[in-house]
Short mmCIF file of C-alpha atoms in Angstrom, two decimals:
data_model
loop_
_atom_site.label_atom_id
_atom_site.label_comp_id
_atom_site.label_asym_id
_atom_site.label_seq_id
_atom_site.Cartn_x
_atom_site.Cartn_y
_atom_site.Cartn_z
CA UNK A 1 65.79 -34.95 56.32
CA UNK A 2 67.87 -38.09 56.25
CA UNK A 3 67.66 -40.85 58.82
CA UNK A 4 70.62 -42.96 59.83
CA UNK A 5 68.58 -46.10 60.57
CA UNK A 6 65.12 -47.49 60.14
CA UNK A 7 64.52 -46.95 63.86
CA UNK A 8 65.27 -43.23 63.46
CA UNK A 9 62.83 -43.13 60.56
CA UNK A 10 60.10 -44.81 62.55
CA UNK A 11 60.77 -42.54 65.53
CA UNK A 12 60.44 -39.42 63.31
CA UNK A 13 62.63 -37.27 65.50
CA UNK A 14 60.40 -37.78 68.55
CA UNK A 15 57.15 -36.97 66.73
CA UNK A 16 56.36 -40.54 65.65
CA UNK A 17 53.02 -40.74 67.46
CA UNK A 18 51.64 -37.63 65.74
CA UNK A 19 53.11 -38.41 62.33
CA UNK A 20 51.95 -42.03 62.17
CA UNK A 21 48.58 -41.11 63.68
CA UNK A 22 48.09 -38.55 60.91
CA UNK A 23 49.01 -41.11 58.26
CA UNK A 24 46.67 -43.66 59.87
CA UNK A 25 43.73 -41.25 60.01
CA UNK A 26 44.31 -40.14 56.43
CA UNK A 27 44.55 -43.65 54.97
CA UNK A 28 41.58 -44.86 57.04
CA UNK A 29 39.47 -41.92 55.88
CA UNK A 30 40.41 -42.42 52.23
CA UNK A 31 39.73 -46.16 52.44
CA UNK A 32 36.32 -45.57 54.02
CA UNK A 33 35.51 -42.96 51.38
CA UNK A 34 36.34 -45.39 48.57
CA UNK A 35 34.37 -48.23 50.10
CA UNK A 36 31.31 -46.09 50.88
CA UNK A 37 31.37 -44.50 47.44
CA UNK A 38 31.51 -47.86 45.70
CA UNK A 39 28.69 -49.16 47.91
CA UNK A 40 26.52 -46.14 47.18
CA UNK A 41 27.23 -46.41 43.44
CA UNK A 42 26.19 -50.06 43.43
CA UNK A 43 22.97 -49.18 45.32
CA UNK A 44 22.09 -46.36 42.93
CA UNK A 45 22.70 -48.54 39.88
CA UNK A 46 20.48 -51.27 41.37
CA UNK A 47 17.70 -48.74 42.02
CA UNK A 48 17.95 -47.42 38.46
CA UNK A 49 17.80 -50.93 37.02
CA UNK A 50 14.72 -51.78 39.08
CA UNK A 51 12.98 -48.56 38.04
CA UNK A 52 13.75 -49.25 34.37
CA UNK A 53 12.37 -52.78 34.71
CA UNK A 54 9.24 -51.48 36.39
CA UNK A 55 8.70 -48.90 33.62
CA UNK A 56 9.18 -51.59 30.98
CA UNK A 57 6.53 -53.78 32.67
CA UNK A 58 4.13 -50.81 32.75
CA UNK A 59 4.69 -50.18 29.03
CA UNK A 60 4.03 -53.84 28.23
CA UNK A 61 0.86 -53.93 30.30
CA UNK A 62 -0.43 -50.74 28.68
CA UNK A 63 0.30 -52.17 25.23
CA UNK A 64 -1.60 -55.40 26.00
CA UNK A 65 -4.72 -53.48 27.09
CA UNK A 66 -5.11 -51.80 23.72
#
């Protein structure tokens, strides 16, 4: 489908509201997914690092008792 002007493109043949709403919902959802995934990854990595540090302290304290 070719449009004769930018206004025709933005109007989308009378279906602009539905088309641009669909694009908006899609991009918003994808953006939220990326942000939440990165946040969760950072949280998991922090938890793993703290558990590893705790285990290392336990090993050191057990070694000092012997």
